[in-house]
Short mmCIF file of C-alpha atoms in Angstrom, two decimals:
data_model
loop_
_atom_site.label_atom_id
_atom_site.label_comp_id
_atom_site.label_asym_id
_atom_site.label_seq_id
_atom_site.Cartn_x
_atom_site.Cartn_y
_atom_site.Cartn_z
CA UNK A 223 0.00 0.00 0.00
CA UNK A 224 2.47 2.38 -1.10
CA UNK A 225 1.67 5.95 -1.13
CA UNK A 226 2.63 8.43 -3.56
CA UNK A 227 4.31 11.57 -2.22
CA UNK A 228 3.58 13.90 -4.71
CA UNK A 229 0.44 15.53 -2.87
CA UNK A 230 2.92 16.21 0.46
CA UNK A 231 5.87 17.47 -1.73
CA UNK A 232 3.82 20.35 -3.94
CA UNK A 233 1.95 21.24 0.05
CA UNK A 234 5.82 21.41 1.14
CA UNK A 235 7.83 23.02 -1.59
CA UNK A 236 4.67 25.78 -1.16
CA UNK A 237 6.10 26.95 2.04
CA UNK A 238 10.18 27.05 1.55
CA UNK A 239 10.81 30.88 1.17
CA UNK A 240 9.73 31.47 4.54
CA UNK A 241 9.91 28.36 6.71
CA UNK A 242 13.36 29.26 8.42
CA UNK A 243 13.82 27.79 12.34
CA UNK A 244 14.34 30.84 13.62
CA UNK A 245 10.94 32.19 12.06
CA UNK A 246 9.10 28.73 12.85
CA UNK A 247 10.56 29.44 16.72
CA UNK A 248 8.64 32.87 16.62
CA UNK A 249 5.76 31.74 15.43
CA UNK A 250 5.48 28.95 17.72
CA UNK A 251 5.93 31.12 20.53
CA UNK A 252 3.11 33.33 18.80
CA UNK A 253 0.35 30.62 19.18
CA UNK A 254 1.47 29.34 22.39
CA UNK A 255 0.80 33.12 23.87
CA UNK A 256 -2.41 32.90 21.75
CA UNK A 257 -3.50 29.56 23.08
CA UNK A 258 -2.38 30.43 26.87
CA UNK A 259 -4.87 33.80 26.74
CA UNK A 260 -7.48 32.31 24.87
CA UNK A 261 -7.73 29.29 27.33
CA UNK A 262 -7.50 32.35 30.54
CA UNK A 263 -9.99 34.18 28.82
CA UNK A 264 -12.88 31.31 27.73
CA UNK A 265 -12.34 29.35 31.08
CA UNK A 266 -12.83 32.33 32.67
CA UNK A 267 -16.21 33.25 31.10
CA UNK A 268 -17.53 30.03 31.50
CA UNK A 269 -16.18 29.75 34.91
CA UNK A 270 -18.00 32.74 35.75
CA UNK A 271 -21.54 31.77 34.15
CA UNK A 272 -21.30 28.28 35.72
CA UNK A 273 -20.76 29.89 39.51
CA UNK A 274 -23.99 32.16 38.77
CA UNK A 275 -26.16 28.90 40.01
CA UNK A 276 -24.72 28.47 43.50
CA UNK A 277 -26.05 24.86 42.74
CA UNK A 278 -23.66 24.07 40.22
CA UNK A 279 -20.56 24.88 42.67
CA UNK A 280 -22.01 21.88 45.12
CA UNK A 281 -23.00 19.46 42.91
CA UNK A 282 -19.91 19.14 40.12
CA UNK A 283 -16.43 20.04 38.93
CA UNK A 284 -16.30 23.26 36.85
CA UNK A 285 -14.67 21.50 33.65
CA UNK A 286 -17.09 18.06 34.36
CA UNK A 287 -20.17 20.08 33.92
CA UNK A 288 -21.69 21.32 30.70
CA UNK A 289 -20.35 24.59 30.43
CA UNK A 290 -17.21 23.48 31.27
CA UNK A 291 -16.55 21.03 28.70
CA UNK A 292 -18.01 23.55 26.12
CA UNK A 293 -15.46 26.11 27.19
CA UNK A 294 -12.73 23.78 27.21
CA UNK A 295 -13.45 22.83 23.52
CA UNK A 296 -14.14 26.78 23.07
CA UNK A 297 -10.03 27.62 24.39
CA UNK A 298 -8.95 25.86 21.21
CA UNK A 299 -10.05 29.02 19.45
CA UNK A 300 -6.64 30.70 20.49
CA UNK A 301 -4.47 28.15 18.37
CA UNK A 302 -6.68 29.24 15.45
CA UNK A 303 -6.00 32.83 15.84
CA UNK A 304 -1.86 32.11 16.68
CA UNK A 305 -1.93 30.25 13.93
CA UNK A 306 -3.49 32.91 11.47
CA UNK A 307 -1.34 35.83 12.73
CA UNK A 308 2.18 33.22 12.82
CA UNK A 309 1.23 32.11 8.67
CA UNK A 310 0.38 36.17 7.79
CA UNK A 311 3.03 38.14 9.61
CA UNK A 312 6.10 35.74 10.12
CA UNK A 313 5.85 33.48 6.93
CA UNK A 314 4.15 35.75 5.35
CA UNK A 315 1.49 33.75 3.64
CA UNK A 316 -2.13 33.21 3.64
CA UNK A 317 -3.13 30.71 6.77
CA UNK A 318 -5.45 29.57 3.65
CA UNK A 319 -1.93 27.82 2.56
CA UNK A 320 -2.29 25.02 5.43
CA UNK A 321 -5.44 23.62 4.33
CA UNK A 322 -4.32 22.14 1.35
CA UNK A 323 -2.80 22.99 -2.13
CA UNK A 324 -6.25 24.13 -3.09
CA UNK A 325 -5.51 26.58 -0.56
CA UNK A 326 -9.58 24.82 1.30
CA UNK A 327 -10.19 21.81 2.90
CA UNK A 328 -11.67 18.98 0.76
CA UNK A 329 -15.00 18.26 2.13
CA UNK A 330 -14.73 14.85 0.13
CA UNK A 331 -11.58 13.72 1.97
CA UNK A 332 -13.90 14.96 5.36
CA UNK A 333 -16.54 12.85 4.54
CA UNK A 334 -14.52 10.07 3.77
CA UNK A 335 -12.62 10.36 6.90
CA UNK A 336 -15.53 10.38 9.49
CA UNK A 337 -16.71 8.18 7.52
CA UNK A 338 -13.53 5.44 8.25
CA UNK A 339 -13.84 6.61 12.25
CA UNK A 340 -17.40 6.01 12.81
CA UNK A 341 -16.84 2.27 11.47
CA UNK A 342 -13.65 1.54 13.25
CA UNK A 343 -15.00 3.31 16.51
CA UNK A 344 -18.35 1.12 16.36
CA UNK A 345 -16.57 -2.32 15.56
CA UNK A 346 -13.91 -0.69 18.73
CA UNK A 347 -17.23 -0.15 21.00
CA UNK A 348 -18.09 -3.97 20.22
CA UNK A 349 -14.90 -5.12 21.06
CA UNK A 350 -14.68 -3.01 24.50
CA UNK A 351 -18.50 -4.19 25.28
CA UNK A 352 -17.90 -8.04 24.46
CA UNK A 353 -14.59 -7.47 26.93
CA UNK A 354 -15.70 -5.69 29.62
CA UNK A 355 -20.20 -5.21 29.18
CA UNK A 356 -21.98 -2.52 31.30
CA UNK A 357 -22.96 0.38 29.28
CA UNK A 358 -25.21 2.66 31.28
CA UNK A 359 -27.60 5.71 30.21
CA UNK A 360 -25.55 8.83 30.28
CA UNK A 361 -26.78 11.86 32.82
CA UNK A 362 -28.14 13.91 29.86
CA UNK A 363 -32.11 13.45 28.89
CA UNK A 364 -32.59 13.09 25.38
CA UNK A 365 -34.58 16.04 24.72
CA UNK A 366 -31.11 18.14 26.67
CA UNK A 367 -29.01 15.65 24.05
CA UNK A 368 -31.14 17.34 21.22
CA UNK A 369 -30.74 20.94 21.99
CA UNK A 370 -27.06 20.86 22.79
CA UNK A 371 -26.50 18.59 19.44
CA UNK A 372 -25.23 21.78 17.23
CA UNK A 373 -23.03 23.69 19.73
CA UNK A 374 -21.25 20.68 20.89
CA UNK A 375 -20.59 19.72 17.61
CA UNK A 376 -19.50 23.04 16.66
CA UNK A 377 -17.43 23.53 18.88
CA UNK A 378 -15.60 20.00 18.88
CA UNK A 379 -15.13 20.98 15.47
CA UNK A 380 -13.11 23.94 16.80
CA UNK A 381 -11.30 21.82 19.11
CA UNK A 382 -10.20 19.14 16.29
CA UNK A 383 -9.16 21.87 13.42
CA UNK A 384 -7.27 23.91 15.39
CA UNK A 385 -5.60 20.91 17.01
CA UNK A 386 -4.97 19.88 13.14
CA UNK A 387 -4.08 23.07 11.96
CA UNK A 388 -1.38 23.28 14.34
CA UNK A 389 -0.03 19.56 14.46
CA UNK A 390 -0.90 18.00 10.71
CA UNK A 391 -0.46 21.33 9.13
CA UNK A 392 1.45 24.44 10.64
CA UNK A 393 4.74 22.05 12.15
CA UNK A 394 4.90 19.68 9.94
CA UNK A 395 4.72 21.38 6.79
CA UNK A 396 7.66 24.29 7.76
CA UNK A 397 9.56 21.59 9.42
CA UNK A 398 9.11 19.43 5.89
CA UNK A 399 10.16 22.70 3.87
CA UNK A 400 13.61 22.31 6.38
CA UNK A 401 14.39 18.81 6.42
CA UNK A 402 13.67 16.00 4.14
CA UNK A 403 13.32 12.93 6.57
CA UNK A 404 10.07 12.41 7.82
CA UNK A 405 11.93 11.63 11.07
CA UNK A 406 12.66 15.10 11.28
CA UNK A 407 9.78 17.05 10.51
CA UNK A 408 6.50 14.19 11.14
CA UNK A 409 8.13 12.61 14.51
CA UNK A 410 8.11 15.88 16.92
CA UNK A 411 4.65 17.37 16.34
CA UNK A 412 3.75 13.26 16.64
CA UNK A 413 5.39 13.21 19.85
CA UNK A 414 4.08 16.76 21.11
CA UNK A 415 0.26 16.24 20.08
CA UNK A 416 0.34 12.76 22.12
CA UNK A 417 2.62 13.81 25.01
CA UNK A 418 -0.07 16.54 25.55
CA UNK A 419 -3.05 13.85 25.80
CA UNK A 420 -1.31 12.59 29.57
CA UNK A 421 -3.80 12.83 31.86
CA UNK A 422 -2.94 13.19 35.71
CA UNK A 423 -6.42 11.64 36.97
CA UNK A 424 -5.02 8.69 35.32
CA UNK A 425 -2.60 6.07 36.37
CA UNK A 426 0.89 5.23 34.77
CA UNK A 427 -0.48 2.05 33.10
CA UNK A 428 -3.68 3.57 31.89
CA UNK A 429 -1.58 6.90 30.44
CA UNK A 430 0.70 5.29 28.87
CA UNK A 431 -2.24 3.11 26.84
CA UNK A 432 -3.80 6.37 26.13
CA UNK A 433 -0.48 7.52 24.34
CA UNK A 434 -0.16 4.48 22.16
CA UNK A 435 -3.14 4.42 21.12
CA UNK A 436 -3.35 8.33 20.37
CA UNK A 437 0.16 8.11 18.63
CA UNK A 438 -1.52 5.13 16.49
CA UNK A 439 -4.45 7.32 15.56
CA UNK A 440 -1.95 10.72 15.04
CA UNK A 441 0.14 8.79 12.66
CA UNK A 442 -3.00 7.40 10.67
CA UNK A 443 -4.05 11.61 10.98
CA UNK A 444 -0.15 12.50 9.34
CA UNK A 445 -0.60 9.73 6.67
CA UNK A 446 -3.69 11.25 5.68
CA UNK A 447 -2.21 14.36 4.88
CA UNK A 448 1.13 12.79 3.49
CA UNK A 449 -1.26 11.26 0.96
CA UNK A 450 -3.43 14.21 -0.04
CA UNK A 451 -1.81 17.39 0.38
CA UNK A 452 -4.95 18.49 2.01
CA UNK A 453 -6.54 18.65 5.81
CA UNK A 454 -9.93 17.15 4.63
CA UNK A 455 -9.72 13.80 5.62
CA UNK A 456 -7.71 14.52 8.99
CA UNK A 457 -10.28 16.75 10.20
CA UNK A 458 -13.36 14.05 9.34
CA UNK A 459 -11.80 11.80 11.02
CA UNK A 460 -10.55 13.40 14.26
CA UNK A 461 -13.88 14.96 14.36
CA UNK A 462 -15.69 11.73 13.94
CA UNK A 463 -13.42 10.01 16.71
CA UNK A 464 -14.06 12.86 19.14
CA UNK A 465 -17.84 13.35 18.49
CA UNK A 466 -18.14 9.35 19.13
CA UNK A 467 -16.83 10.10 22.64
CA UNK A 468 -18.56 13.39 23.30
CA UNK A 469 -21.99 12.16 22.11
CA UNK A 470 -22.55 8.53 22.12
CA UNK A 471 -20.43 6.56 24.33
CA UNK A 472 -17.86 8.00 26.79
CA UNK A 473 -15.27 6.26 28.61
CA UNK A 474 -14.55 9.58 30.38
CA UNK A 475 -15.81 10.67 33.21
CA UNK A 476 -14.18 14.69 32.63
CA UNK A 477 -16.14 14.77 28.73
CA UNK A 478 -18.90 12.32 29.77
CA UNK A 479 -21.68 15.88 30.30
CA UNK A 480 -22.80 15.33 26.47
CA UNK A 481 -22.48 11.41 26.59
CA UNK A 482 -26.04 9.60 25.95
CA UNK A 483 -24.29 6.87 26.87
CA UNK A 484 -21.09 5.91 29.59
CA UNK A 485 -19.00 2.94 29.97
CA UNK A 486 -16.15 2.06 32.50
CA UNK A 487 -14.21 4.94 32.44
CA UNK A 488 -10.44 4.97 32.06
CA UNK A 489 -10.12 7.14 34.99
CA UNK A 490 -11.57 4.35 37.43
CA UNK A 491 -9.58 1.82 39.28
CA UNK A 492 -9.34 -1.67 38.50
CA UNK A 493 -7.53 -1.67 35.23
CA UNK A 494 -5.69 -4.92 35.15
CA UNK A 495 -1.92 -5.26 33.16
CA UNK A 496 -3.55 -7.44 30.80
CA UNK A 497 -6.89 -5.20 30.46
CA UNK A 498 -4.49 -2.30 29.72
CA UNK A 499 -2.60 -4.45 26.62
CA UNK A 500 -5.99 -5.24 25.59
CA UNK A 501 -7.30 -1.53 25.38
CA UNK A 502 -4.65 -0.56 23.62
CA UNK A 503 -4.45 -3.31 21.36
CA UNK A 504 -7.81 -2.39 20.44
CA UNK A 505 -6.99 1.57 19.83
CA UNK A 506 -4.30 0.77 17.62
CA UNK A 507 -5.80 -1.98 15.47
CA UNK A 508 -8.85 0.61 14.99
CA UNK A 509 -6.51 3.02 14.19
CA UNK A 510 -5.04 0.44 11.33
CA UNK A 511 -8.03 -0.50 10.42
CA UNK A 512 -8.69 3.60 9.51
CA UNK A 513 -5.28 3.56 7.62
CA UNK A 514 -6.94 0.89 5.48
CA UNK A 515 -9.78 2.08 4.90
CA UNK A 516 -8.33 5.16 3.94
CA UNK A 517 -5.52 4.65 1.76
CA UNK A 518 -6.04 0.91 0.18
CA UNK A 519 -6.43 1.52 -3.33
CA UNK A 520 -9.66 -0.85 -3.42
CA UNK A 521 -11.35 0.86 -0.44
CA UNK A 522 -14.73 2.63 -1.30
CA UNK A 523 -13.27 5.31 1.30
CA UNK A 524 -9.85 5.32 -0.67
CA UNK A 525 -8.95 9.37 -0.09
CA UNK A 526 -7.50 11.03 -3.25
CA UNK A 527 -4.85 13.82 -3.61
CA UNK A 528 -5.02 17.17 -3.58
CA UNK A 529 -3.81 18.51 -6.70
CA UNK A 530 -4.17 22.10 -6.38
CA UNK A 531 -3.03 23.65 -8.61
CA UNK A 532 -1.86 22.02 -11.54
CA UNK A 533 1.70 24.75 -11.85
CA UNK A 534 2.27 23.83 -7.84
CA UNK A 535 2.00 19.64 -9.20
CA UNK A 536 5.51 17.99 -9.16
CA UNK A 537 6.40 16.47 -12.49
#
């Protein structure tokens, strides 16, 4: 299942006149300060409006409750606007540039890609119930499920672009214009995006399944763009993964507010050695199971290249 590079060289050779480390350095340290406020500021807010009901105080966590895990997804906004003002006034180029070499996302490659995640994360769910049952009614009423339906998705979808924007776009694609080894420019933002899903609730064994299996899924999220030159299918895909947890069935008791449905959460005690192997087993053969429906040339869900346009086309 070899993949043809083309797509990834004409999205990388795009960005070489202004991709230097030193200007990559600044505008990293552009969206960090842009992330950092925008997290201060929304958390904030929505701290703010969720201690207006004295109730809410006593009965939950800030960042368990509703308004909480909205405004968490809502801080994401900050990497979108570091990310704009890094691309415009240190590599001075449209931010346009990082969705693709058509310069906007391809909304086939999107459907295609939450269309790979919400098979693998069903036939994953299957596995998980036929391993460990108990699947209980989440705390949401359906009629609540209904009205919050939009905004949550929304603003996942602000959480998972800007999350792509920064680690299957912006770093990868100046490192790429740098060095020529994927080692080089695909392995740190890999590293990076996963080191930053460690949770502290969590225990070593449990955190360390989480990062395999994330690393699986961020590599499957990389490939996608290697093989398209585009965001599209990345953003269907983490989208589709994170709406399955959000909405459906959650195995986490900190994003469970939105759940219709919750299972053992990873948080919980119990987790045997072998139970650990097995979760992550699971996570990563979904996640290979994504690659393949992807990127096999005789799967219906096969994602094509971005071709841009056709001067930018190597060859």
């Amino acid at each position: 299942m070899a993949i043809d590079p083309a797509a990834f060289e004409a999205y990388r050779a795009a960005s070489s006149a202004r991709s230097s480390l030193p200007r990559l350095g600044l505008g990293l340290a552009v969206i960090g300060a842009s992330w950092m406020a925008g997290t201060v500021i929304v958390l904030a807010a929505g701290s703010f409006l969720y201690r207006l009901d004295a109730a809410n105080a006593a009965a939950q966590d800030f960042l368990s409750a509703p308004v909480g895990v909205m405004s968490a997804l809502a801080s994401f906004i900050g990497i979108w606007i570091g990310v704009a003002v890094a691309e415009r006034f240190v590599h001075r180029e449209p931010p346009s540039a990082l969705l693709g070499n058509g310069r906007r996302i391809s909304w086939n490659g999107f459907a295609k890609g939450f269309a790979a995640v919400a098979v693998t994360s069903l036939l994953s769910e299957i596995a998980l119930y036929a391993l460990w049952p108990g699947i209980e009614r989440g705390a949401i009423s359906p009629a609540s499920w209904l009205l919050f339906l939009v905004p949550v998705v929304l603003l996942a979808f602000v959480q998972i672009s800007a999350e792509e924007i920064l680690f299957r776009a912006y770093l990868p694609r100046h490192l790429a214009a740098r060095f020529r080894s994927p080692w080089a420019w695909g392995l740190p933002p890999l590293a990076l995006f996963t080191a930053l899903h460690w949770s502290a609730s969590s225990s070593l064994a449990i955190n360390l399944c989480i990062l395999a299996t994330i690393g699986a899924f961020a590599l499957v999220l990389m490939l996608t763009v290697y093989a398209t030159g585009n965001l599209g299918a990345a953003f269907g895909a983490h989208l589709g993964n994170n709406l399955f947890g959000f909405l459906l069935i959650s195995h986490q008791q900190s994003y469970n507010a939105f759940a219709l449905f919750t299972a053992r959460p990873l948080e919980g005690a119990g987790w045997s050695g072998s139970d650990v192997l097995l979760l992550a087993a699971i996570g990563i053969v979904a996640s290979g199971m994504t690659a393949l429906l992807l990127l096999h040339p005789r799967s219906p869900l096969k994602i094509e290249p971005d071709r841009g346009k056709a001067r930018d086309w190597p060859g």
